[in-house]
CSV table of C-alpha atoms in Angstrom, one decimal:
chain,number,residue,atom,x,y,z
A,662,MET,CA,92.6,90.4,135.5
A,663,ASP,CA,91.7,89.2,139.0
A,664,ALA,CA,88.5,91.3,138.8
A,665,PRO,CA,87.3,94.1,136.6
A,666,VAL,CA,87.2,96.3,139.7
A,667,ILE,CA,89.2,96.2,142.8
A,668,VAL,CA,88.0,98.3,145.8
A,669,VAL,CA,90.4,99.1,148.6
A,670,GLY,CA,88.5,99.8,152.0
A,671,ALA,CA,85.5,98.1,153.5
A,672,GLY,CA,83.9,101.0,155.4
A,673,PRO,CA,80.7,102.6,154.3
A,674,SER,CA,81.8,103.9,150.9
A,675,GLY,CA,83.7,100.7,150.0
A,676,LEU,CA,80.7,98.4,151.0
A,677,VAL,CA,78.2,100.6,149.1
A,678,LEU,CA,80.4,100.7,146.1
A,679,ALA,CA,81.1,97.0,145.9
A,680,ALA,CA,77.3,96.3,146.2
A,681,GLU,CA,76.4,98.9,143.6
A,682,LEU,CA,78.9,97.2,141.3
A,683,ARG,CA,77.4,93.9,141.9
A,684,LEU,CA,73.9,95.3,141.2
A,685,GLY,CA,75.4,96.4,137.8
A,686,GLY,CA,76.5,92.9,137.0
A,687,VAL,CA,80.2,93.4,137.6
A,688,GLU,CA,82.7,91.3,139.6
A,689,VAL,CA,84.6,93.0,142.4
A,690,ILE,CA,87.3,92.3,144.8
A,691,ALA,CA,87.0,94.3,148.1
A,692,LEU,CA,90.0,94.6,150.3
A,693,ASP,CA,90.4,95.8,154.0
A,694,THR,CA,93.5,96.0,156.2
A,695,LEU,CA,91.4,95.0,159.5
A,696,GLU,CA,91.1,91.3,160.1
A,697,LYS,CA,87.5,92.1,161.5
A,698,PRO,CA,85.4,95.3,161.7
A,699,SER,CA,86.5,97.5,164.5
A,700,GLY,CA,83.2,97.8,166.2
A,701,GLU,CA,83.9,101.3,166.9
A,702,SER,CA,81.2,104.0,166.0
A,703,ARG,CA,82.6,107.3,165.3
A,704,GLY,CA,79.3,108.4,163.6
A,705,LEU,CA,75.8,107.9,165.1
A,706,GLY,CA,73.6,108.5,162.2
A,707,PHE,CA,73.2,109.6,158.7
A,708,THR,CA,71.6,112.6,156.9
A,709,ALA,CA,68.2,112.9,155.3
A,710,ARG,CA,69.4,112.4,151.8
A,711,THR,CA,71.5,109.3,152.8
A,712,MET,CA,68.4,107.8,154.5
A,713,GLU,CA,66.6,108.2,151.2
A,714,LEU,CA,69.3,106.4,149.4
A,715,PHE,CA,69.2,103.5,151.7
A,716,ASP,CA,65.4,103.4,151.0
A,717,GLN,CA,66.1,103.4,147.3
A,718,ARG,CA,67.9,100.2,147.8
A,719,GLY,CA,65.3,98.5,150.0
A,720,LEU,CA,67.7,98.8,153.1
A,721,LEU,CA,65.9,101.1,155.4
A,722,PRO,CA,63.8,98.3,157.2
A,723,ARG,CA,67.0,96.6,158.2
A,724,PHE,CA,67.7,99.6,160.5
A,725,GLY,CA,64.5,99.0,162.4
A,726,ASP,CA,62.8,102.0,164.0
A,727,ILE,CA,64.8,105.0,163.1
A,728,GLU,CA,64.6,108.2,165.2
A,729,THR,CA,64.7,111.4,163.2
A,730,SER,CA,64.3,115.1,164.6
A,731,ALA,CA,63.6,118.2,162.9
A,732,LEU,CA,65.6,120.1,165.5
A,733,GLY,CA,69.4,120.4,164.8
A,734,HIS,CA,72.0,122.9,164.6
A,735,PHE,CA,74.4,124.7,162.2
A,736,GLY,CA,77.7,125.4,164.0
A,737,GLY,CA,76.1,125.0,167.3
A,738,ILE,CA,73.1,127.4,166.6
A,739,PRO,CA,69.8,125.7,166.8
A,740,LEU,CA,68.1,125.3,163.4
A,741,ASP,CA,64.6,123.8,162.7
A,742,TYR,CA,65.2,121.8,159.6
A,743,SER,CA,61.4,121.4,159.0
A,744,VAL,CA,61.7,124.8,157.2
A,745,LEU,CA,62.6,122.6,154.2
A,746,GLU,CA,59.9,120.1,153.0
A,747,GLY,CA,61.0,116.6,153.8
A,748,ALA,CA,64.1,117.7,155.7
A,749,HIS,CA,65.2,116.7,159.2
A,750,PHE,CA,68.7,116.6,161.0
A,751,GLY,CA,69.2,112.9,160.0
A,752,ALA,CA,68.7,109.5,161.5
A,753,ARG,CA,69.9,109.6,165.1
A,754,GLY,CA,71.4,107.0,167.4
A,755,VAL,CA,72.5,104.5,164.7
A,756,PRO,CA,76.0,103.5,165.5
A,757,GLN,CA,78.4,103.2,162.5
A,758,ALA,CA,79.4,99.6,163.5
A,759,ARG,CA,75.7,98.8,163.0
A,760,ILE,CA,75.5,100.7,159.6
A,761,GLU,CA,78.7,98.9,158.4
A,762,THR,CA,77.1,95.6,159.5
A,763,ILE,CA,73.9,96.2,157.5
A,764,LEU,CA,75.8,97.3,154.5
A,765,GLY,CA,78.2,94.3,154.9
A,766,GLU,CA,75.3,91.9,155.0
A,767,TRP,CA,73.7,93.5,151.9
A,768,ALA,CA,76.9,93.4,149.9
A,769,ALA,CA,77.5,89.6,150.8
A,770,GLU,CA,74.0,88.9,149.7
A,771,LEU,CA,75.0,90.5,146.3
A,772,GLY,CA,78.0,88.2,146.2
A,773,VAL,CA,80.8,90.6,147.5
A,774,GLU,CA,83.5,89.0,149.3
A,775,VAL,CA,85.6,91.3,151.5
A,776,ARG,CA,89.2,90.0,151.8
A,777,ARG,CA,90.3,90.9,155.3
A,778,GLY,CA,93.8,91.5,156.6
A,779,TRP,CA,95.1,92.7,153.2
A,780,GLU,CA,97.0,95.9,153.2
A,781,ALA,CA,97.6,97.9,149.9
A,782,VAL,CA,101.3,98.9,149.7
A,783,GLY,CA,101.8,100.1,146.1
A,784,LEU,CA,100.2,100.2,142.6
A,785,SER,CA,100.9,101.0,138.9
A,786,ASP,CA,98.5,102.0,136.2
A,787,ASP,CA,99.7,101.0,132.8
A,788,GLY,CA,96.6,102.5,131.0
A,789,GLU,CA,94.9,99.0,130.4
A,790,GLY,CA,94.5,98.2,134.0
A,791,VAL,CA,95.9,98.6,137.5
A,792,ASP,CA,98.4,96.4,139.2
A,793,LEU,CA,97.9,96.6,143.2
A,794,GLU,CA,100.6,95.2,145.5
A,795,VAL,CA,99.2,93.9,148.8
A,796,ASP,CA,100.5,92.5,152.0
A,797,GLY,CA,98.4,89.9,153.8
A,798,PRO,CA,98.0,86.5,155.4
A,799,GLN,CA,99.8,84.8,152.6
A,800,GLY,CA,102.7,87.3,152.1
A,801,ARG,CA,102.8,89.9,149.4
A,802,ARG,CA,100.7,89.4,146.3
A,803,ARG,CA,99.8,91.3,143.1
A,804,LEU,CA,96.3,91.9,142.0
A,805,ARG,CA,95.2,93.2,138.7
A,806,GLY,CA,92.0,95.0,137.9
A,807,ARG,CA,90.7,97.1,135.0
A,808,TYR,CA,89.9,99.8,137.7
A,809,LEU,CA,90.8,100.5,141.3
A,810,VAL,CA,88.9,102.5,143.7
A,811,GLY,CA,90.4,104.0,146.9
A,812,CYS,CA,87.8,103.9,149.7
A,813,ASP,CA,90.5,103.7,152.2
A,814,GLY,CA,90.0,106.8,154.4
A,815,GLY,CA,91.9,110.1,155.0
A,816,ARG,CA,95.1,108.5,155.1
A,817,SER,CA,94.6,106.6,151.8
A,818,THR,CA,97.3,104.5,150.6
A,819,VAL,CA,95.7,104.4,147.1
A,820,ARG,CA,95.6,108.2,146.9
A,821,ARG,CA,99.2,108.6,147.8
A,822,ALA,CA,100.5,105.8,145.5
A,823,ALA,CA,98.5,107.0,142.5
A,824,GLY,CA,100.0,110.6,142.9
A,825,PHE,CA,96.6,112.5,143.5
A,826,ASP,CA,97.0,116.2,144.8
A,827,PHE,CA,95.3,116.6,148.2
A,828,PRO,CA,95.6,120.1,149.1
A,829,GLY,CA,94.0,121.8,152.0
A,830,THR,CA,94.6,122.9,155.5
A,831,ASP,CA,96.4,121.1,158.4
A,832,ALA,CA,94.7,120.5,161.6
A,833,THR,CA,95.0,123.3,164.3
A,834,ILE,CA,93.0,121.6,167.1
A,835,GLU,CA,92.5,118.0,168.3
A,836,MET,CA,89.2,116.7,169.7
A,837,PHE,CA,88.5,113.7,171.6
A,838,LEU,CA,85.6,111.3,171.5
A,839,ALA,CA,84.9,108.2,173.7
A,840,ASP,CA,82.2,105.8,174.7
A,841,VAL,CA,82.2,105.6,178.4
A,842,ALA,CA,80.2,103.5,181.0
A,843,GLY,CA,79.5,104.4,184.5
A,844,CYS,CA,79.7,108.1,184.6
A,845,ASP,CA,76.0,109.2,184.8
A,846,LEU,CA,76.6,112.2,182.9
A,847,ARG,CA,73.9,114.9,182.0
A,848,ALA,CA,73.1,115.2,178.2
A,849,ARG,CA,74.7,118.0,176.3
A,850,GLN,CA,73.2,117.2,173.0
A,851,ILE,CA,74.2,120.2,170.8
A,852,GLY,CA,77.4,120.9,172.8
A,853,GLU,CA,78.1,123.1,175.5
A,854,LYS,CA,80.4,126.0,175.3
A,855,ARG,CA,82.9,126.4,177.9
A,856,PRO,CA,85.6,129.1,178.6
A,857,GLY,CA,88.3,126.8,177.4
A,858,GLY,CA,86.4,124.9,174.6
A,859,MET,CA,83.5,122.8,174.1
A,860,VAL,CA,81.9,119.5,175.4
A,861,MET,CA,79.2,117.2,174.4
A,862,SER,CA,77.6,114.2,175.9
A,863,ALA,CA,74.6,112.0,174.8
A,864,PRO,CA,73.3,108.6,176.3
A,865,LEU,CA,73.8,105.7,174.3
A,866,GLY,CA,71.8,103.3,176.3
A,867,ASP,CA,72.9,100.6,178.8
A,868,GLY,CA,74.6,103.1,180.9
A,869,VAL,CA,76.9,104.3,178.1
A,870,ASP,CA,77.6,107.8,177.2
A,871,ARG,CA,79.2,109.2,174.2
A,872,ILE,CA,81.4,112.4,174.9
A,873,ILE,CA,83.2,114.6,172.7
A,874,VAL,CA,85.8,117.2,174.2
A,875,CYS,CA,87.2,119.9,172.3
A,876,GLU,CA,89.8,122.1,174.3
A,877,ARG,CA,91.2,125.1,172.5
A,878,GLY,CA,94.8,125.7,172.2
A,879,THR,CA,95.5,122.0,171.9
A,880,PRO,CA,97.1,121.3,168.6
A,881,PRO,CA,97.5,117.6,167.5
A,882,LYS,CA,100.1,115.6,169.4
A,883,ARG,CA,102.7,113.5,167.8
A,884,ARG,CA,101.9,110.3,169.8
A,885,THR,CA,104.2,107.3,170.1
A,886,GLU,CA,101.4,105.4,171.8
A,887,PRO,CA,97.6,105.2,171.3
A,888,LEU,CA,95.5,107.9,172.9
A,889,GLY,CA,94.4,106.9,176.4
A,890,PHE,CA,91.3,107.6,178.4
A,891,ALA,CA,93.1,109.4,181.1
A,892,GLU,CA,94.1,112.1,178.5
A,893,VAL,CA,90.4,112.4,177.5
A,894,ALA,CA,89.3,112.6,181.2
A,895,ASP,CA,91.9,115.2,182.0
A,896,ALA,CA,90.7,117.5,179.4
A,897,TRP,CA,86.9,116.8,180.4
A,898,GLU,CA,87.7,117.8,183.9
A,899,ARG,CA,89.5,121.0,182.9
A,900,LEU,CA,86.5,122.1,181.0
A,901,THR,CA,83.6,120.9,183.1
A,902,GLY,CA,85.2,120.3,186.6
A,903,GLU,CA,83.7,116.7,186.5
A,904,ASP,CA,85.9,113.8,187.3
A,905,ILE,CA,85.2,110.9,185.1
A,906,HIS,CA,88.5,109.1,185.4
A,907,GLY,CA,86.6,106.3,187.1
A,908,GLY,CA,84.7,105.5,184.1
A,909,ASN,CA,85.1,102.5,181.8
A,910,ALA,CA,85.9,103.6,178.4
A,911,LEU,CA,84.9,101.1,175.9
A,912,TRP,CA,86.9,102.9,173.3
A,913,VAL,CA,88.6,106.3,172.6
A,914,SER,CA,89.6,108.3,169.5
A,915,SER,CA,90.4,111.6,168.2
A,916,PHE,CA,89.7,113.7,165.3
A,917,SER,CA,90.9,117.3,164.0
A,918,ASP,CA,89.7,120.2,161.7
A,919,ALA,CA,92.2,119.1,159.0
A,920,THR,CA,90.4,120.0,155.7
A,921,ARG,CA,91.7,118.6,152.5
A,922,GLN,CA,90.3,117.6,149.1
A,923,ALA,CA,91.8,115.6,146.0
A,924,THR,CA,91.9,118.0,143.1
A,925,GLU,CA,90.6,115.2,141.0
A,926,TYR,CA,88.5,112.1,141.8
A,927,ARG,CA,89.8,110.1,138.8
A,928,ARG,CA,93.4,109.7,137.4
A,929,GLY,CA,93.2,107.2,134.5
A,930,SER,CA,92.0,103.8,136.0
A,931,VAL,CA,92.2,104.8,139.6
A,932,LEU,CA,89.3,106.6,141.5
A,933,LEU,CA,88.7,107.9,144.8
A,934,ALA,CA,85.5,108.0,147.0
A,935,GLY,CA,84.5,108.9,150.5
A,936,ASP,CA,87.4,110.1,153.0
A,937,ALA,CA,90.0,109.3,150.6
A,938,ALA,CA,88.9,112.0,148.3
A,939,HIS,CA,87.9,114.6,151.1
A,940,THR,CA,88.5,114.9,154.9
A,941,HIS,CA,87.0,117.6,157.0
A,942,LEU,CA,85.5,118.3,160.5
A,943,PRO,CA,82.6,116.0,161.2
A,944,ALA,CA,80.0,118.7,161.6
A,945,GLY,CA,76.4,117.5,161.2
A,946,GLY,CA,77.3,114.0,160.7
A,947,GLN,CA,78.1,114.6,157.0
A,948,GLY,CA,81.2,112.5,156.6
A,949,LEU,CA,79.7,109.0,156.3
A,950,SER,CA,76.7,110.3,154.4
A,951,VAL,CA,78.7,112.1,151.7
A,952,SER,CA,81.0,109.1,151.4
A,953,VAL,CA,77.8,106.9,150.7
A,954,GLN,CA,76.6,109.4,148.2
A,955,ASP,CA,79.9,109.3,146.5
A,956,ALA,CA,79.7,105.5,146.0
A,957,MET,CA,76.1,105.7,144.9
A,958,ASN,CA,77.1,108.1,142.1
A,959,LEU,CA,80.1,106.3,141.1
A,960,GLY,CA,78.8,102.7,141.3
A,961,TRP,CA,76.4,102.5,138.4
A,962,LYS,CA,78.6,104.6,136.1
A,963,LEU,CA,81.6,102.4,136.7
A,964,ALA,CA,79.6,99.3,136.2
A,965,ALA,CA,78.1,100.7,132.8
A,966,THR,CA,81.8,101.4,131.7
A,967,VAL,CA,83.0,98.0,132.5
A,968,ARG,CA,80.1,96.3,131.0
A,969,GLY,CA,80.4,98.4,127.8
A,970,TRP,CA,77.4,100.3,127.5
A,971,ALA,CA,78.4,103.6,129.1
A,972,PRO,CA,78.1,106.7,126.8
A,973,PRO,CA,81.3,108.6,126.2
A,974,GLY,CA,82.3,110.6,129.2
A,975,LEU,CA,80.0,109.0,131.7
A,976,LEU,CA,82.6,108.0,134.0
A,977,ASP,CA,84.2,111.4,134.0
A,978,THR,CA,80.7,112.9,135.3
A,979,TYR,CA,81.6,111.4,138.7
A,980,HIS,CA,84.3,113.9,139.2
A,981,THR,CA,82.3,116.7,137.7
A,982,GLU,CA,79.3,115.9,139.9
A,983,ARG,CA,80.7,115.1,143.1
A,984,HIS,CA,83.8,117.3,143.5
A,985,PRO,CA,81.6,120.3,143.7
A,986,VAL,CA,79.7,118.6,146.4
A,987,GLY,CA,82.9,118.0,148.4
A,988,VAL,CA,83.8,121.7,148.0
A,989,ARG,CA,80.5,122.6,149.4
A,990,VAL,CA,80.8,120.2,152.5
A,991,LEU,CA,84.5,121.4,153.2
A,992,MET,CA,83.0,125.0,153.0
A,993,ASN,CA,80.1,124.5,155.4
A,994,THR,CA,82.0,122.2,158.0
A,995,GLN,CA,84.8,124.9,158.2
A,996,ALA,CA,82.2,127.7,158.7
A,997,GLN,CA,80.6,125.4,161.4
A,998,GLY,CA,83.9,124.9,162.9
A,999,LEU,CA,84.5,128.7,163.3
A,1000,LEU,CA,81.2,129.3,164.9
A,1001,TYR,CA,81.2,126.2,167.1
A,1002,LEU,CA,84.8,125.9,168.3
A,1003,SER,CA,86.1,129.4,168.3
A,1004,GLY,CA,86.3,131.6,171.4
A,1005,ALA,CA,84.7,134.8,172.6
A,1006,GLU,CA,86.1,136.8,169.7
A,1007,VAL,CA,83.7,135.2,167.4
A,1008,GLU,CA,80.6,135.8,169.6
A,1009,PRO,CA,79.5,138.7,167.6
A,1010,LEU,CA,79.5,136.6,164.4
A,1011,ARG,CA,77.5,134.0,166.2
A,1012,ASN,CA,74.9,136.5,167.2
A,1013,VAL,CA,74.6,137.9,163.7
A,1014,PHE,CA,74.4,134.5,162.2
A,1015,ALA,CA,71.8,133.5,164.7
A,1016,GLU,CA,69.7,136.6,163.7
A,1017,LEU,CA,70.1,135.5,159.9
A,1018,MET,CA,69.0,132.0,160.7
A,1019,GLU,CA,65.6,133.3,161.9
A,1020,PHE,CA,64.8,134.1,158.2
A,1021,PRO,CA,63.1,131.0,156.5
A,1022,GLU,CA,65.1,131.5,153.3
A,1023,VAL,CA,68.4,131.2,155.2
A,1024,GLY,CA,67.1,128.3,157.3
A,1025,ARG,CA,66.0,126.5,154.0
A,1026,HIS,CA,69.4,127.1,152.5
A,1027,LEU,CA,71.3,125.7,155.5
A,1028,ALA,CA,69.0,122.7,156.0
A,1029,GLY,CA,69.2,121.8,152.2
A,1030,MET,CA,73.1,122.1,152.4
A,1031,VAL,CA,73.7,119.9,155.5
A,1032,SER,CA,70.9,117.4,154.7
A,1033,GLY,CA,71.9,117.0,151.1
A,1034,LEU,CA,68.4,117.6,149.7
A,1035,ASP,CA,69.3,120.6,148.0
A,1036,LEU,CA,71.6,119.1,145.5
A,1037,ARG,CA,71.0,119.6,141.8
A,1038,TYR,CA,73.1,118.1,139.1
A,1039,ASP,CA,73.5,119.4,135.5
A,1040,VAL,CA,71.7,116.8,133.6
A,1041,GLY,CA,71.2,118.8,130.3
A,1042,ALA,CA,68.7,121.2,128.9
A,1043,GLY,CA,65.4,121.8,130.3
A,1044,ASP,CA,63.8,124.0,133.2
A,1045,HIS,CA,61.5,121.2,134.8
A,1046,ALA,CA,61.6,121.7,138.6
A,1047,LEU,CA,62.7,118.0,139.0
A,1048,LEU,CA,65.5,117.9,136.4
A,1049,GLY,CA,68.8,117.1,138.2
A,1050,ARG,CA,67.1,116.8,141.5
A,1051,ARG,CA,66.6,113.7,143.8
A,1052,ILE,CA,63.2,111.8,142.8
A,1053,PRO,CA,60.8,112.8,145.8
A,1054,SER,CA,58.9,109.7,147.2
A,1055,GLN,CA,55.4,109.5,145.8
A,1056,GLU,CA,52.8,106.8,145.9
A,1057,LEU,CA,51.7,105.4,142.5
A,1058,VAL,CA,48.9,103.2,141.2
A,1059,GLY,CA,49.4,101.0,138.2
A,1060,ALA,CA,47.9,97.9,136.6
A,1061,GLY,CA,50.1,95.9,139.0
A,1062,GLY,CA,48.6,97.6,142.1
A,1063,LYS,CA,50.3,100.2,144.3
A,1064,THR,CA,54.1,101.2,144.3
A,1065,THR,CA,56.1,104.3,144.8
A,1066,THR,CA,58.8,106.4,143.0
A,1067,ILE,CA,61.2,104.7,145.3
A,1068,GLU,CA,60.5,101.0,145.2
A,1069,PRO,CA,61.5,100.3,141.5
A,1070,LEU,CA,65.0,101.7,142.2
A,1071,HIS,CA,65.7,98.7,144.5
A,1072,GLU,CA,67.3,96.9,141.5
A,1073,GLY,CA,70.0,99.5,140.8
A,1074,ARG,CA,68.7,100.3,137.4
A,1075,GLY,CA,67.2,103.3,135.8
A,1076,VAL,CA,63.5,103.8,135.9
A,1077,LEU,CA,61.2,105.4,133.4
A,1078,PHE,CA,57.9,106.3,135.2
A,1079,ASP,CA,55.2,106.7,132.7
A,1080,PHE,CA,52.1,108.7,134.2
A,1081,THR,CA,50.0,108.7,131.0
A,1082,ASP,CA,50.1,105.1,129.8
A,1083,GLY,CA,51.4,106.3,126.5
A,1084,ALA,CA,52.3,103.6,124.2
A,1085,ASP,CA,54.6,106.1,122.1
A,1086,LEU,CA,56.6,106.9,125.3
A,1087,ARG,CA,57.2,103.3,126.0
A,1088,ARG,CA,58.1,102.5,122.4
A,1089,ALA,CA,60.6,105.1,122.4
A,1090,ALA,CA,62.2,103.9,125.5
A,1091,ALA,CA,62.0,100.0,124.5
A,1092,PRO,CA,65.5,100.0,123.0
A,1093,TRP,CA,67.0,100.6,126.4
A,1094,SER,CA,65.0,98.1,128.3
A,1095,ASP,CA,68.1,96.1,129.3
A,1096,ARG,CA,69.2,99.1,131.3
A,1097,ILE,CA,66.0,100.8,132.4
A,1098,GLN,CA,62.9,99.6,133.9
A,1099,ILE,CA,59.5,101.0,132.5
A,1100,VAL,CA,56.9,101.6,135.0
A,1101,PRO,CA,53.3,102.8,133.9
A,1102,ALA,CA,51.6,104.1,137.0
A,1103,LEU,CA,49.6,107.2,138.1
A,1104,PRO,CA,50.5,109.3,140.9
A,1105,HIS,CA,48.0,109.0,143.8
A,1106,GLU,CA,46.7,111.9,145.7
A,1107,LEU,CA,49.1,114.5,144.8
A,1108,PRO,CA,49.6,116.9,147.5
A,1109,ALA,CA,49.4,120.7,146.8
A,1110,GLY,CA,52.4,122.1,145.0
A,1111,SER,CA,53.6,118.6,144.1
A,1112,PRO,CA,56.5,118.7,141.5
A,1113,PHE,CA,54.5,115.8,139.7
A,1114,ALA,CA,51.7,117.9,138.8
A,1115,GLU,CA,51.2,118.2,135.1
A,1116,THR,CA,54.2,115.8,134.7
A,1117,THR,CA,53.7,113.1,132.1
A,1118,ALA,CA,56.8,111.1,132.7
A,1119,VAL,CA,60.1,111.0,134.7
A,1120,LEU,CA,63.4,109.2,133.7
A,1121,VAL,CA,65.5,108.5,136.8
A,1122,ARG,CA,69.2,107.5,137.0
A,1123,PRO,CA,70.0,104.5,139.2
A,1124,ASP,CA,71.3,106.8,141.9
A,1125,GLY,CA,67.8,108.4,142.1
A,1126,TYR,CA,68.4,111.7,140.3
A,1127,VAL,CA,66.0,112.7,137.5
A,1128,ALA,CA,67.5,112.9,134.1
A,1129,TRP,CA,64.4,114.0,132.1
A,1130,ALA,CA,60.9,115.0,132.8
A,1131,GLY,CA,58.0,115.2,130.4
A,1132,PRO,CA,56.0,116.6,128.6
A,1133,ASP,CA,59.2,117.4,126.7
A,1134,GLY,CA,58.8,114.0,124.7
A,1135,ASP,CA,61.5,115.0,122.1
A,1136,ALA,CA,64.3,115.3,124.6
A,1137,LEU,CA,63.6,111.7,126.0
A,1138,SER,CA,65.9,110.0,123.4
A,1139,ALA,CA,68.6,112.5,124.0
A,1140,ALA,CA,68.5,111.8,127.8
A,1141,LEU,CA,68.5,108.2,127.3
A,1142,ASN,CA,71.6,108.3,125.0
A,1143,ARG,CA,73.3,110.7,127.3
A,1144,TRP,CA,72.9,108.6,130.6
A,1145,PHE,CA,72.3,105.1,129.4
A,1146,GLY,CA,74.4,104.9,126.0
A,1147,SER,CA,73.3,103.8,122.6
A,1148,PRO,CA,70.8,101.0,122.5
A,1149,VAL,CA,72.5,97.8,121.6
A,1150,THR,CA,71.2,94.2,121.4
A,1151,THR,CA,74.2,92.5,123.3
A,1152,ILE,CA,75.9,93.6,126.6
A,1153,SER,CA,79.0,92.0,127.6
A,1154,ALA,CA,79.3,90.2,130.9
């Protein structure tokens, strides 16, 4: 074995997955076809839940001052995300290139080496491991790993070579985006509907504007040469009457409404994460965020499997938990595309939808869906409000001083928060102390309606989701066995 795990792709999902594997004590090889990061930033932020995940690993301060806003939209219809407690429309103005730089630095600090300029060209899974054929600076080579994870985007070579089914709908429209200097455009933040389509523009600073152009009736072209700015400027002028041909395009790109999802996220020793597992219209900035969340869900489970302490079926929960999330993302982005990009024939539907969104229940539902804050996994029996949900941020006070429900997750291990300083509880959890951290502390100044009220303890998985909540002490051992395996005295390296 060249490494227990080989990750193909060093975008956000691949970098996070590689870092999570290192936190779990597993060696990993990460490969990417690009000789250096592209520097392009198709995305400009991340959702509220992904912001929380970065906080769970102590990464949030690296982003500096992050701008968030409660005001967003669903399918171009304004929506106040503050109708859901803790929700917002996501971190804004954070270019994807910067996100990848920060994630790359974090992964490198943990010992991840990204081997650049290597392209996956084929693979075979013999049941004991995966042989990956790659072309690179030293010619063709074969790498072998116990597991292989494709994080190599919507055109994933790993997905095709491993024979994953990838059903869905083909693209019906092509949209352009570009970062352009010297145009002095007025802002169209949510997007401006025009008779022939939709345009958006937002200032990025230093005289650069991000523009998006969607012209209806323009199916994707089969190009023999890269997309040029002249084509983007032509479409912009047809829709707005503004001539931006004299602008300086820093880069241009295109995307579509193609919607596809792998029917399974694991086939034997090969797994998929991020865009390799699902592609969709980038509505609400969910693409990068869902990809990061895939990696956070998979990383600790795969590390546990490699190291030998994973309970039976733990790795399979990656598919059972994340595939439905992908289904839901595809559903809401398709709905937003219909509302956002269709012509006058959909105006009655938009009007009805806008009326429905005035109801707080509808607003909370949509805000939770797009932000990722409403997710609830099936973690077993119990009716506690926190079960299966993300752990909310709450200040705690213990013998060692102040902490939070987020800070102990920086290490990428499970955490048992003991709010009663109960010796019996800590004694019951002690056999798993090689996999979980036990934190005795009391919630400080609980707000009204807090889910921590009358809660004696909480067991949190490494990805920040609650696996058990007291006072049901009898179920703690069952939860520990289900998510952290049988207690053992020796763990393989």
